[in-house]
Structures are given as C-alpha cells and as structure tokens.
Amino acid sequence: MRTTFRIRFIAVLMILIMGGTLIPEVNFATSKLTVGQKNKIVEASNGQYTLTYDLSTGLGSFAWGKRMIIRDFSSDFKFAGDAARYRSSDPATRTAEWSKLDRDVYGRDGVKLSILSALDSGSTLTLNLYLYPDQSYFLSDMSVSSPEARAVDILEPVSTSFLDIGAGTDKRILTTPYTNNFDFGVAPVSDFGSSQNGADRFEGEQLKWEPFNGISYWVSAVFDNVGKQGFVAGAATVKNWKSSQKLGQAEQANGPLTSFSVYNWGGSQSGQMIHSDRFFFGFYEDYQAGLEEYGNVYNAGEPHMEWKGEVPMGYNTYYSHYNYASAEAMYPMVDYMAKHLKPLGYTYFNLDGGFQPDSSLPFDDGMKAFADYVHSKGLKVGGYQTPFTIYDAWLDLPIPGTAYTYRDICLKDENGKLIRTYLGTYAMDVSHPAAQTAIRSAIQKYVDWGYDYLKLDFIDMGMYEGQHYDPAVNGVQAYRIGMGIIRETVLAANRPITSMSRLPRFCPRHSRMGEEQLAILQSE
C-alpha cells in the first residue's frame, strides 16, 4: 500500500514540477494522437499536423510536418451593432481542456480540445478543435457566452496575418463564389487581380469586374501549381450561418498570405450562448486530393440524398425557346426526342420557365396533359419552379389555405420595405408560415401532375438577409427551412423525382444531385 501511494505521489509531484497537465498518449496501429499542456503551452499532434496554443497570449499556430502553415492566429467575434471585435488575445483568463470523442461520422478515437478565454470584458470565447488520428485535417468551431443575452453577427474561429504552404514556385489561391451567378477564381498569391465580388444582390446592382476583395465563400485553397501541395479550408457544415474565408494578398511573388481567416456571418443570432458552424482545415501533398477529401468531410456532416441511377440525360427548352415555349410547339419536339434521341439514352424532356400549357384547357389540366403525353412516349417529364421568389403580379393574390397574400410573405428590410432582388422580383420570407404553405403547395402541384424532374431556379433568394417574420431566423436558416419543405414534399410522393438547382455554392444537402452532375441536351 505504501509503495503504491509513493508511486502515485511521485507521479503527481512530477506533473506539478513540469508545470503542466497531460492525458495519456492514445496509441494506434499506424499513428498516435497526443494532447498535452506544459506551463502555458498547449500542444496537440497526430503525427501529421501539430497545433500549438499559448494560453498566455491567446494565440496559436498550425504546422503540418515541418511546414508552419498558420502562425499566431486568434479567434474573435462581433456583437450586432458594435463595431468592436472581441479577440482571444484580449486581456483574459485562459484555460484548456480536452476529452475523448465518441466515434462519429468523421472518425474514431478522436479528441476534442477546447481553449476557453474568459475575457475581462465579460464574455467567454471558446475555441473547439476536433482532432483525429490518421487524418490530414482537423475541424473547428467556436462559441460565445455572455452574462446576458446578446446578438452576435460575426464568429471567426481562426484569424491570422500569416499563411504559407512552404517552398513553391507558382503559388496560387483558389476561391469560390457565393452562387453560380459568379465565377470561381484562381490567381497568384501576390496578385489577386479582378473578380466579380458580391453575395446577396439587390435590384439595380450590376455585376462589376473590379479588384478582388479577397473574400471566398464556402471553401478556398492555397496551393503550388507546380508541386501541387496545398492548404484547404472551408465550411464543414452550413446549418446556422453563411461561411466565408478572407485572404490577404502576399507582398511578394510566392510569399505568405498577409492575412487569412475563416468566419461565419449573415444576419445575427441572439442568446447567452451563441455557436458557430463547423470548419475544415487540412494540408495535402496534392491539393486536389485535399479538395476531394473536403467534399467527403462536408458530406459526412451534411449528408446528401443518394442518386443510384445513371446520370440523367435529356432536353431542356430554355436555350431554344427561352420563356415562350408553348405546348403546341413542344409536342412535336417530344415526338422528335422519342424517335431520335431516346435510343441514344436521352430520357428527360424538361420544361423551363415560361412554359404555356394547352390554352384550351384549364392550367392544371394542361400541365398534367403534357406530362401524360411525354410519359406515353416512354420519356420522363420535367418542370420549372422558382420556389423562393415572388413576382409583382402575385403581390395581392391570396395564398390558398391561409389568410395572407404574397405581399405579406415578402422579406422586408429594417425600414419595412419589401426587398427586391436582382431579377426585379421580391425575396420570400421563408420563416413565415404562409410562405411555407405556398412552397409546399407549389411543389405538390408538380407531384400531382406526375412530373419526374424539377428544376429549382434562383434558390439563393431564399438566403437573403432582412427582417424575418421569425426574428430568430437568419438567411441560411430560412433557406434550410424552405429546402427541407421541398425535400419532404418530394419524398412523400413515394416515386423518384430528380431535382437540379441554381445553387448557393455550398454542397446541396437537400437535392438528389448537384447541378454539375447533370447532362442536359440543349438545342441552340
């Protein structure tokens, strides 16, 4: 008994002398994950990357192998209506804690490392790091707790003035647009050049070719075009916020970026405890493989609906008939496709916006009659819907099944004015119960008419920020409500219905296929 006591006492004394706390190494067949603290330095490593955090300064660094990728990063947040940023490096009392993670969708035998900064200003900022053995990436999120409920509109878990990928002769950035209304960007790290900057676009705003503002949406990469090594960072989940990265141009060719951050934005959220979404960070010898793994990790956190069939191929009316396709003109096209294209594997005849069914029939009957005709030829039929936009002619029409008009479900700005989009239409406030009824009804019509495919267009209009009917909802949350309604309505049909969308550039959880996977024959 005395011997056991002495051994335990010596072990405790050694830890106190070393000035730190340790958890035992977690050993694996091919690697090991360690987390420990000595004095004020916290260090975590899985053999591929090492995270070091100085509790005395509130700053941390990431290294992959011998490469220092990010140096002296901090975390910060902003209260709505307050221009100040509150940072982990501000005067604070900082502590670290960690615990074993249960097996999850990202892996097994992981560890959650939390850095808590109790700021002298009153709030507590917590940075969480999720570490896994045998992975080239780690995940992160953050939270802010305050003594009283406050509204937060920016959460930035990682912000640094230094990002580098080591030696390279052709270092570049890859940036992602907000939606497919904009272009992807690739540029030298020291010359970002020009781009179409922008996010939510309002009436009268024109796309401009102007100096790139450094903001990438959803995911970005810094890579060497010769060696192919690169760093990938972006949104691992998009559940409650919009997600961006801010890149600062290098001062010299192939030099380090002068700034880099990942952050959540878009509206605000109120409460005593506010959480960010999750973020991804990884370094790869082949950045393209890193982007592939990023996509897989995103899908693990936001699983998409599986498509198990062949890639759908078909004809879309837009490029040959724009918005004036009529049933009279389309019936011969259906006959032609059935005779000449169906044997080649083209099976979808898809109507785009502006289709006019047989004018001798009521609208609903005409839409069903067209679907029936396409089916009679052994083909599938597709329709078109802009689920989150409202047209001028609709404003004072009643929404069936509700006591509201479409004017009532338009999103409003802080002055109560209806928000008009870049199409000249109105953005829908999807948080309004009557808007949800309208969305469900519009999709159900296509289900009832027998359509097999639905093109959802301009769905970015469901993400606009404004004064929502439900003040606790921001743009991303409203969008997810709307897409969830569409998904539930389609699934309730108990038959395959494929969808293609004009998407925000984060991965589509609610659709059966991303738009880039779809082959459509377009008549010129």
Coordinates of C-alpha atoms in Angstrom, one line a residue:
M1 CA 0.0 0.0 0.0
R2 CA 2.8 2.4 0.9
T3 CA 4.6 1.6 -2.3
T4 CA 1.5 2.3 -4.4
F5 CA 0.9 5.5 -2.5
R6 CA 4.5 6.6 -3.1
I7 CA 4.3 5.9 -6.8
R8 CA 1.1 7.9 -7.1
F9 CA 2.6 10.8 -5.1
I10 CA 5.7 10.9 -7.2
A11 CA 3.7 10.9 -10.4
V12 CA 1.5 13.8 -9.2
L13 CA 4.6 15.6 -8.0
M14 CA 6.3 15.2 -11.4
I15 CA 3.3 16.7 -13.1
L16 CA 3.4 19.7 -10.8
I17 CA 7.1 20.1 -11.3
M18 CA 6.7 20.0 -15.1
G19 CA 4.1 22.7 -14.7
G20 CA 1.5 21.1 -16.9
T21 CA -1.2 18.6 -17.3
L22 CA -1.2 15.6 -19.6
I23 CA -3.5 13.0 -20.9
P24 CA -2.0 9.6 -21.8
E25 CA -1.0 9.1 -25.4
V26 CA -3.7 7.4 -27.4
N27 CA -1.9 4.7 -29.4
F28 CA -3.0 3.3 -32.7
A29 CA -1.7 0.7 -35.1
T30 CA -0.4 3.3 -37.6
S31 CA -0.3 6.6 -35.7
K32 CA -0.9 8.2 -32.3
L33 CA -2.8 11.3 -31.2
T34 CA -1.4 13.3 -28.3
V35 CA -2.6 16.3 -26.4
G36 CA -0.8 17.9 -23.5
Q37 CA 0.0 21.1 -21.7
K38 CA 3.3 22.4 -20.2
N39 CA 3.2 25.6 -18.4
K40 CA 1.0 27.8 -20.6
I41 CA 1.7 26.0 -23.9
V42 CA -0.9 23.5 -25.2
E43 CA 0.2 21.1 -27.9
A44 CA -1.7 18.5 -29.9
S45 CA -0.4 16.3 -32.7
N46 CA -1.4 13.3 -34.7
G47 CA 1.9 12.7 -36.4
Q48 CA 0.9 14.7 -39.5
Y49 CA -0.1 18.1 -38.0
T50 CA 0.8 19.9 -34.8
L51 CA -1.4 22.6 -33.1
T52 CA 0.3 24.8 -30.6
Y53 CA -1.5 27.3 -28.4
D54 CA -0.1 29.8 -26.0
L55 CA -2.5 30.5 -23.1
S56 CA -0.5 33.5 -22.0
T57 CA -1.2 35.3 -25.3
G58 CA -4.3 33.8 -26.7
L59 CA -2.5 32.9 -30.0
G60 CA -2.0 29.6 -31.7
S61 CA -0.2 28.0 -34.7
F62 CA -0.7 25.1 -37.1
A63 CA 2.1 23.1 -38.6
W64 CA 2.0 20.1 -41.0
G65 CA 5.1 18.1 -40.7
K66 CA 7.9 20.7 -40.7
R67 CA 5.8 23.3 -42.5
M68 CA 4.5 26.2 -40.4
I69 CA 1.2 26.9 -42.2
I70 CA -0.6 29.3 -39.9
R71 CA 1.2 31.4 -37.3
D72 CA -0.1 33.4 -34.3
F73 CA -3.8 33.0 -35.1
S74 CA -6.5 34.3 -32.8
S75 CA -10.3 33.9 -32.5
D76 CA -12.8 36.7 -32.4
F77 CA -16.5 37.7 -32.6
K78 CA -18.6 40.8 -33.0
F79 CA -21.8 41.8 -31.3
A80 CA -24.5 43.2 -33.6
G81 CA -24.5 47.0 -33.6
D82 CA -21.0 47.1 -32.1
A83 CA -18.0 47.8 -34.4
A84 CA -15.5 46.3 -32.0
R85 CA -14.0 42.8 -32.4
Y86 CA -13.5 40.8 -29.2
R87 CA -10.5 38.6 -29.5
S88 CA -9.0 35.6 -27.7
S89 CA -5.8 37.8 -27.5
D90 CA -7.6 40.5 -25.4
P91 CA -6.9 40.6 -21.7
A92 CA -8.4 37.3 -20.4
T93 CA -8.1 34.3 -18.2
R94 CA -7.4 31.3 -20.5
T95 CA -7.6 27.6 -19.8
A96 CA -7.5 24.4 -21.9
E97 CA -9.4 21.2 -21.5
W98 CA -9.8 18.1 -23.6
S99 CA -11.7 14.8 -23.7
K100 CA -12.1 11.7 -25.8
L101 CA -14.6 11.8 -28.6
D102 CA -17.1 9.0 -29.2
R103 CA -16.9 7.6 -32.6
D104 CA -18.6 9.9 -35.1
V105 CA -19.1 10.4 -38.8
Y106 CA -15.6 11.9 -39.1
G107 CA -13.6 9.0 -37.5
R108 CA -12.8 7.2 -34.3
D109 CA -10.6 7.7 -31.3
G110 CA -10.7 11.5 -31.7
V111 CA -10.1 14.2 -29.1
K112 CA -11.9 17.5 -28.6
L113 CA -9.6 20.2 -27.4
S114 CA -11.2 23.4 -26.1
I115 CA -9.4 26.7 -25.4
L116 CA -11.5 28.9 -23.1
S117 CA -10.8 32.6 -23.0
A118 CA -12.8 34.4 -20.2
L119 CA -12.4 37.9 -21.4
D120 CA -12.0 40.8 -19.0
S121 CA -14.8 42.5 -21.0
G122 CA -17.3 39.9 -19.7
S123 CA -17.8 37.3 -22.3
T124 CA -16.2 33.9 -22.7
L125 CA -14.9 32.8 -26.1
T126 CA -14.4 29.0 -26.5
L127 CA -12.5 27.6 -29.5
N128 CA -13.1 23.9 -30.1
L129 CA -10.7 21.8 -32.1
Y130 CA -11.7 18.2 -33.2
L131 CA -8.6 16.1 -33.9
Y132 CA -8.5 12.6 -35.4
P133 CA -5.6 10.1 -35.9
D134 CA -4.6 9.2 -39.4
Q135 CA -6.2 12.4 -40.9
S136 CA -4.6 15.3 -42.8
Y137 CA -7.3 17.6 -41.5
F138 CA -8.9 18.8 -38.3
L139 CA -12.2 20.5 -37.6
S140 CA -13.1 23.6 -35.5
D141 CA -15.9 25.6 -34.2
M142 CA -16.4 28.2 -31.5
S143 CA -19.0 29.6 -29.1
V144 CA -19.5 32.9 -27.2
S145 CA -21.2 33.0 -23.8
S146 CA -22.3 36.3 -22.2
P147 CA -23.9 37.1 -18.8
E148 CA -26.9 38.5 -20.6
A149 CA -28.5 37.6 -24.0
R150 CA -26.7 39.4 -26.8
A151 CA -26.9 39.4 -30.6
V152 CA -23.8 38.2 -32.4
D153 CA -23.3 38.7 -36.1
I154 CA -19.7 37.5 -36.7
L155 CA -17.9 34.4 -35.4
E156 CA -14.3 34.0 -36.5
P157 CA -12.5 31.0 -35.0
V158 CA -9.2 31.4 -36.9
S159 CA -7.7 34.8 -38.0
T160 CA -4.0 35.2 -38.8
S161 CA -1.6 37.5 -40.5
F162 CA 0.5 34.7 -41.9
L163 CA -0.4 31.7 -44.0
D164 CA 2.2 29.8 -46.1
I165 CA 2.5 26.4 -47.7
G166 CA 6.3 26.1 -47.8
A167 CA 8.5 26.2 -50.8
G168 CA 6.9 26.7 -54.1
T169 CA 7.5 28.4 -57.5
D170 CA 3.9 29.0 -58.6
K171 CA 1.7 29.6 -55.5
R172 CA -1.9 30.4 -56.2
I173 CA -5.2 30.9 -54.4
L174 CA -8.5 29.1 -55.3
T175 CA -11.6 31.0 -54.3
T176 CA -15.3 30.0 -54.5
P177 CA -18.2 32.3 -55.5
Y178 CA -21.2 32.9 -53.4
T179 CA -23.5 31.4 -56.0
N180 CA -23.2 30.2 -59.6
N181 CA -24.1 33.8 -60.7
F182 CA -20.4 34.5 -60.0
D183 CA -17.1 32.8 -61.2
F184 CA -14.6 30.7 -59.4
G185 CA -11.2 32.4 -59.1
V186 CA -7.6 31.3 -59.4
A187 CA -4.8 33.8 -59.1
P188 CA -1.2 34.2 -58.0
V189 CA -0.8 34.7 -54.2
S190 CA 0.8 38.1 -54.9
D191 CA -1.6 39.4 -57.5
F192 CA -5.3 38.6 -56.8
G193 CA -6.3 40.6 -59.9
S194 CA -10.0 41.3 -60.5
S195 CA -13.2 39.5 -59.9
Q196 CA -17.0 39.8 -59.5
N197 CA -17.3 40.5 -55.8
G198 CA -20.6 40.0 -54.2
A199 CA -23.1 38.0 -52.2
D200 CA -26.8 38.8 -52.0
R201 CA -27.6 41.0 -55.0
F202 CA -30.5 43.5 -54.9
E203 CA -32.4 45.3 -57.6
G204 CA -30.3 47.6 -59.7
E205 CA -27.0 46.1 -58.7
Q206 CA -24.9 45.2 -61.7
L207 CA -22.0 42.7 -61.7
K208 CA -18.8 44.6 -61.9
W209 CA -15.3 43.5 -62.8
E210 CA -13.2 45.1 -60.1
P211 CA -10.2 44.4 -57.8
F212 CA -10.8 41.2 -55.9
N213 CA -11.8 41.8 -52.3
G214 CA -10.2 38.6 -51.0
I215 CA -13.5 37.0 -49.9
S216 CA -14.1 33.4 -50.8
Y217 CA -17.4 31.7 -49.9
W218 CA -17.8 28.2 -48.5
V219 CA -14.2 26.9 -49.3
S220 CA -10.8 28.1 -50.5
A221 CA -7.4 26.7 -51.1
V222 CA -3.8 28.0 -51.3
F223 CA -1.6 25.7 -53.5
D224 CA 1.5 25.5 -55.6
N225 CA 0.6 24.8 -59.2
V226 CA 3.9 23.0 -59.8
G227 CA 4.5 21.0 -56.7
K228 CA 0.7 20.6 -56.1
Q229 CA 0.9 20.8 -52.3
G230 CA -1.8 22.9 -50.8
F231 CA -3.9 24.0 -47.8
V232 CA -7.7 23.7 -47.9
A233 CA -10.1 25.5 -45.5
G234 CA -13.8 26.0 -45.6
A235 CA -17.2 25.2 -44.1
A236 CA -17.6 21.7 -42.7
T237 CA -21.3 22.4 -42.0
V238 CA -23.7 25.2 -43.1
K239 CA -26.5 24.9 -40.7
N240 CA -26.9 28.3 -39.0
W241 CA -24.7 30.8 -40.8
K242 CA -23.2 31.7 -44.1
S243 CA -19.5 30.8 -44.2
S244 CA -16.5 32.7 -45.8
Q245 CA -12.8 33.0 -45.9
K246 CA -10.9 36.3 -46.1
L247 CA -7.5 36.1 -47.9
G248 CA -4.8 38.9 -47.9
Q249 CA -2.5 39.2 -50.9
A250 CA 1.1 38.3 -50.5
E251 CA 3.6 41.1 -50.6
Q252 CA 6.0 39.3 -52.9
A253 CA 5.8 36.5 -55.5
N254 CA 5.3 33.1 -53.8
G255 CA 5.3 34.7 -50.4
P256 CA 3.0 34.1 -47.5
L257 CA -0.5 35.5 -47.5
T258 CA -0.6 38.6 -45.3
S259 CA -3.9 37.6 -43.8
F260 CA -6.3 34.6 -43.7
S261 CA -9.5 33.9 -41.7
V262 CA -12.5 31.7 -41.7
Y263 CA -15.7 33.1 -40.3
N264 CA -19.5 32.9 -40.0
W265 CA -21.7 35.8 -41.0
G266 CA -25.2 36.5 -42.3
G267 CA -27.8 38.1 -40.0
S268 CA -27.4 37.6 -36.3
Q269 CA -28.3 35.2 -33.5
S270 CA -29.3 36.2 -30.0
G271 CA -28.8 34.5 -26.7
Q272 CA -26.5 34.0 -23.8
M273 CA -24.7 31.2 -25.7
I274 CA -24.1 31.5 -29.5
H275 CA -22.4 28.8 -31.6
S276 CA -20.7 28.9 -34.9
D277 CA -20.9 26.2 -37.6
R278 CA -18.0 23.8 -38.0
F279 CA -14.9 24.5 -40.2
F280 CA -12.4 22.3 -42.0
F281 CA -8.6 22.7 -42.2
G282 CA -6.2 20.4 -44.0
F283 CA -2.8 20.3 -45.7
Y284 CA -2.1 17.9 -48.6
E285 CA 0.7 17.0 -50.9
D286 CA -1.9 17.1 -53.6
Y287 CA -4.3 19.9 -53.0
Q288 CA -6.8 18.4 -55.5
A289 CA -7.0 15.3 -53.3
G290 CA -7.5 17.7 -50.4
L291 CA -10.5 19.3 -52.1
E292 CA -11.9 15.8 -52.7
E293 CA -11.5 15.0 -49.0
Y294 CA -13.0 18.3 -48.1
G295 CA -16.1 17.3 -50.1
N296 CA -16.3 13.9 -48.4
V297 CA -16.0 15.5 -45.0
Y298 CA -18.7 18.1 -45.8
N299 CA -20.9 15.3 -46.9
A300 CA -20.3 13.4 -43.7
G301 CA -21.6 16.4 -41.7
E302 CA -24.3 17.3 -44.2
P303 CA -25.3 14.0 -46.0
H304 CA -26.8 14.5 -49.4
M305 CA -29.5 12.3 -50.9
E306 CA -28.1 9.4 -52.9
W307 CA -28.7 9.1 -56.6
K308 CA -28.2 5.4 -57.6
G309 CA -29.2 5.6 -61.2
E310 CA -27.4 6.6 -64.4
V311 CA -26.6 10.3 -65.0
P312 CA -30.0 11.7 -66.3
M313 CA -29.8 13.0 -69.8
G314 CA -32.4 14.9 -71.6
Y315 CA -33.6 18.1 -73.4
N316 CA -34.2 21.5 -71.8
T317 CA -36.4 24.0 -73.5
Y318 CA -34.7 27.2 -72.3
Y319 CA -31.9 27.7 -74.9
S320 CA -34.2 27.0 -77.8
H321 CA -37.4 28.6 -76.6
Y322 CA -36.4 30.8 -73.7
N323 CA -39.6 31.8 -71.8
Y324 CA -42.1 31.4 -74.7
A325 CA -42.3 27.6 -75.0
S326 CA -45.9 26.5 -75.7
A327 CA -47.5 23.1 -75.6
E328 CA -48.3 23.4 -79.3
A329 CA -44.6 23.9 -80.1
M330 CA -43.4 21.3 -77.6
Y331 CA -45.5 18.3 -78.7
P332 CA -43.6 17.9 -82.0
M333 CA -40.3 18.2 -80.0
V334 CA -41.4 15.4 -77.7
D335 CA -42.1 13.2 -80.8
Y336 CA -38.7 14.0 -82.2
M337 CA -36.9 13.2 -79.0
A338 CA -38.8 9.9 -78.6
K339 CA -37.8 8.8 -82.1
H340 CA -34.3 10.1 -82.5
L341 CA -32.8 10.7 -79.0
K342 CA -34.4 8.2 -76.7
P343 CA -32.4 5.4 -78.4
L344 CA -29.2 7.3 -77.5
G345 CA -30.1 7.4 -73.8
Y346 CA -31.9 10.7 -73.5
T347 CA -34.9 10.2 -71.3
Y348 CA -35.9 13.6 -69.8
F349 CA -38.0 16.2 -71.6
N350 CA -37.7 19.2 -69.3
L351 CA -39.8 22.4 -69.5
D352 CA -38.0 25.6 -68.3
G353 CA -39.6 28.9 -67.2
G354 CA -42.4 30.4 -69.2
F355 CA -43.9 27.2 -70.5
Q356 CA -47.6 27.7 -71.5
P357 CA -49.7 24.5 -71.5
D358 CA -52.6 23.9 -73.9
S359 CA -54.7 27.1 -73.9
S360 CA -57.9 25.2 -74.5
L361 CA -57.6 23.5 -71.1
P362 CA -57.5 24.9 -67.5
F363 CA -53.9 25.4 -66.4
D364 CA -53.7 22.4 -64.1
D365 CA -55.3 20.1 -66.6
G366 CA -52.9 21.4 -69.3
M367 CA -49.8 20.7 -67.2
K368 CA -51.0 17.2 -66.5
A369 CA -52.0 16.5 -70.1
F370 CA -48.5 17.5 -71.2
A371 CA -46.9 15.2 -68.6
D372 CA -49.2 12.3 -69.7
Y373 CA -48.2 12.8 -73.3
V374 CA -44.5 12.7 -72.5
H375 CA -45.0 9.6 -70.5
S376 CA -46.9 8.0 -73.4
K377 CA -43.7 8.2 -75.4
G378 CA -41.7 6.3 -72.8
L379 CA -40.0 9.5 -71.6
K380 CA -39.8 11.4 -68.3
V381 CA -41.0 15.0 -67.9
G382 CA -39.5 17.9 -66.0
G383 CA -40.8 21.2 -64.8
Y384 CA -39.5 24.5 -63.5
Q385 CA -40.0 26.4 -60.3
T386 CA -38.5 29.4 -58.5
P387 CA -39.6 28.5 -55.0
F388 CA -38.3 31.5 -53.1
T389 CA -39.2 34.4 -55.3
I390 CA -42.4 36.4 -55.7
Y391 CA -43.5 38.3 -58.8
D392 CA -45.2 41.7 -59.0
A393 CA -48.4 40.2 -60.4
W394 CA -48.7 37.9 -57.3
L395 CA -48.4 40.6 -54.6
D396 CA -52.1 40.9 -53.8
L397 CA -53.2 37.4 -54.6
P398 CA -54.3 35.3 -51.7
I399 CA -52.2 32.3 -50.6
P400 CA -54.7 29.3 -50.7
G401 CA -55.2 27.8 -47.3
T402 CA -54.1 30.9 -45.4
A403 CA -55.4 34.4 -44.5
Y404 CA -52.4 36.1 -46.2
T405 CA -51.4 37.4 -49.6
Y406 CA -48.0 37.1 -51.3
R407 CA -47.2 40.7 -50.2
D408 CA -47.4 39.5 -46.6
I409 CA -44.7 36.9 -47.1
C410 CA -42.2 39.2 -48.9
L411 CA -38.9 39.7 -46.9
K412 CA -38.6 43.2 -45.6
D413 CA -35.6 45.4 -44.8
E414 CA -35.1 47.3 -41.5
N415 CA -37.4 50.0 -42.6
G416 CA -40.2 47.6 -43.5
K417 CA -39.7 48.0 -47.3
L418 CA -40.1 44.9 -49.4
I419 CA -36.7 43.6 -50.6
R420 CA -36.4 43.4 -54.4
T421 CA -33.8 41.0 -55.9
Y422 CA -31.5 41.4 -58.9
L423 CA -34.3 39.9 -61.1
G424 CA -36.7 42.6 -60.1
T425 CA -38.7 40.1 -58.1
Y426 CA -39.3 40.0 -54.4
A427 CA -37.4 37.8 -51.9
M428 CA -39.6 35.4 -50.0
D429 CA -39.5 35.4 -46.2
V430 CA -39.4 31.6 -45.8
S431 CA -39.7 31.9 -42.0
H432 CA -43.4 33.0 -42.5
P433 CA -45.8 30.1 -42.0
A434 CA -47.8 31.2 -45.1
A435 CA -44.6 31.2 -47.2
Q436 CA -44.1 27.6 -46.1
T437 CA -47.6 26.7 -47.2
A438 CA -47.0 28.4 -50.6
I439 CA -43.8 26.5 -51.1
R440 CA -45.3 23.2 -50.2
S441 CA -48.3 23.8 -52.5
A442 CA -46.2 24.8 -55.5
I443 CA -44.1 21.6 -55.3
Q444 CA -47.1 19.4 -54.6
K445 CA -48.7 20.6 -57.8
Y446 CA -45.8 19.1 -59.8
V447 CA -46.1 15.9 -57.8
D448 CA -49.9 15.7 -58.5
W449 CA -49.3 16.5 -62.2
G450 CA -47.0 13.5 -62.4
Y451 CA -43.7 15.3 -63.1
D452 CA -40.5 13.3 -62.7
Y453 CA -38.0 16.1 -62.5
L454 CA -38.0 19.6 -61.1
K455 CA -35.5 22.4 -61.9
L456 CA -35.4 24.8 -58.9
D457 CA -34.0 28.1 -60.0
F458 CA -32.7 31.2 -58.2
I459 CA -32.9 29.5 -54.8
D460 CA -30.3 31.8 -53.5
M461 CA -33.2 34.2 -53.0
G462 CA -34.2 32.1 -50.0
M463 CA -31.0 33.2 -48.3
Y464 CA -31.4 36.9 -48.3
E465 CA -30.9 38.7 -45.0
G466 CA -33.7 41.0 -43.8
Q467 CA -36.3 41.4 -41.0
H468 CA -37.7 37.9 -41.0
Y469 CA -41.2 37.1 -39.7
D470 CA -39.4 34.9 -37.1
P471 CA -36.7 37.2 -35.7
A472 CA -34.7 34.2 -34.5
V473 CA -34.1 33.1 -38.2
N474 CA -31.4 34.4 -40.5
G475 CA -30.9 33.8 -44.2
V476 CA -29.3 30.4 -44.1
Q477 CA -31.8 29.1 -41.6
A478 CA -34.7 30.3 -43.7
Y479 CA -33.1 28.7 -46.8
R480 CA -32.8 25.4 -45.0
I481 CA -36.4 25.6 -43.8
G482 CA -37.5 26.0 -47.4
M483 CA -35.3 23.3 -48.9
G484 CA -36.5 21.0 -46.1
I485 CA -40.1 21.5 -47.1
I486 CA -39.3 20.8 -50.7
R487 CA -37.4 17.6 -49.8
E488 CA -40.3 16.4 -47.5
T489 CA -42.9 17.1 -50.2
V490 CA -40.9 15.2 -52.9
L491 CA -40.1 12.2 -50.7
A492 CA -43.8 11.9 -49.7
A493 CA -44.6 11.3 -53.4
N494 CA -43.1 7.8 -53.0
R495 CA -41.6 7.8 -56.5
P496 CA -38.3 9.1 -57.9
I497 CA -38.3 12.8 -58.6
T498 CA -34.9 14.3 -59.6
S499 CA -34.1 17.9 -59.0
M500 CA -31.5 20.4 -60.4
S501 CA -30.9 23.7 -58.7
R502 CA -29.3 27.0 -59.3
L503 CA -27.3 26.7 -56.1
P504 CA -25.5 28.6 -53.5
R505 CA -22.0 27.1 -53.8
F506 CA -22.1 25.1 -50.6
C507 CA -22.9 21.4 -51.0
P508 CA -26.6 20.6 -51.6
R509 CA -27.9 18.5 -48.8
H510 CA -31.5 18.5 -49.9
S511 CA -31.1 17.8 -53.6
R512 CA -30.7 14.4 -55.2
M513 CA -27.9 15.7 -57.5
G514 CA -25.7 18.7 -57.7
E515 CA -26.2 20.6 -61.0
E516 CA -22.8 19.9 -62.3
Q517 CA -23.6 16.2 -62.4
L518 CA -26.5 16.6 -64.8
A519 CA -26.1 16.2 -68.6
I520 CA -28.8 18.2 -70.5
L521 CA -29.1 18.4 -74.3
Q522 CA -29.7 22.0 -75.1
S523 CA -30.9 23.0 -78.6
E524 CA -29.3 26.1 -80.0

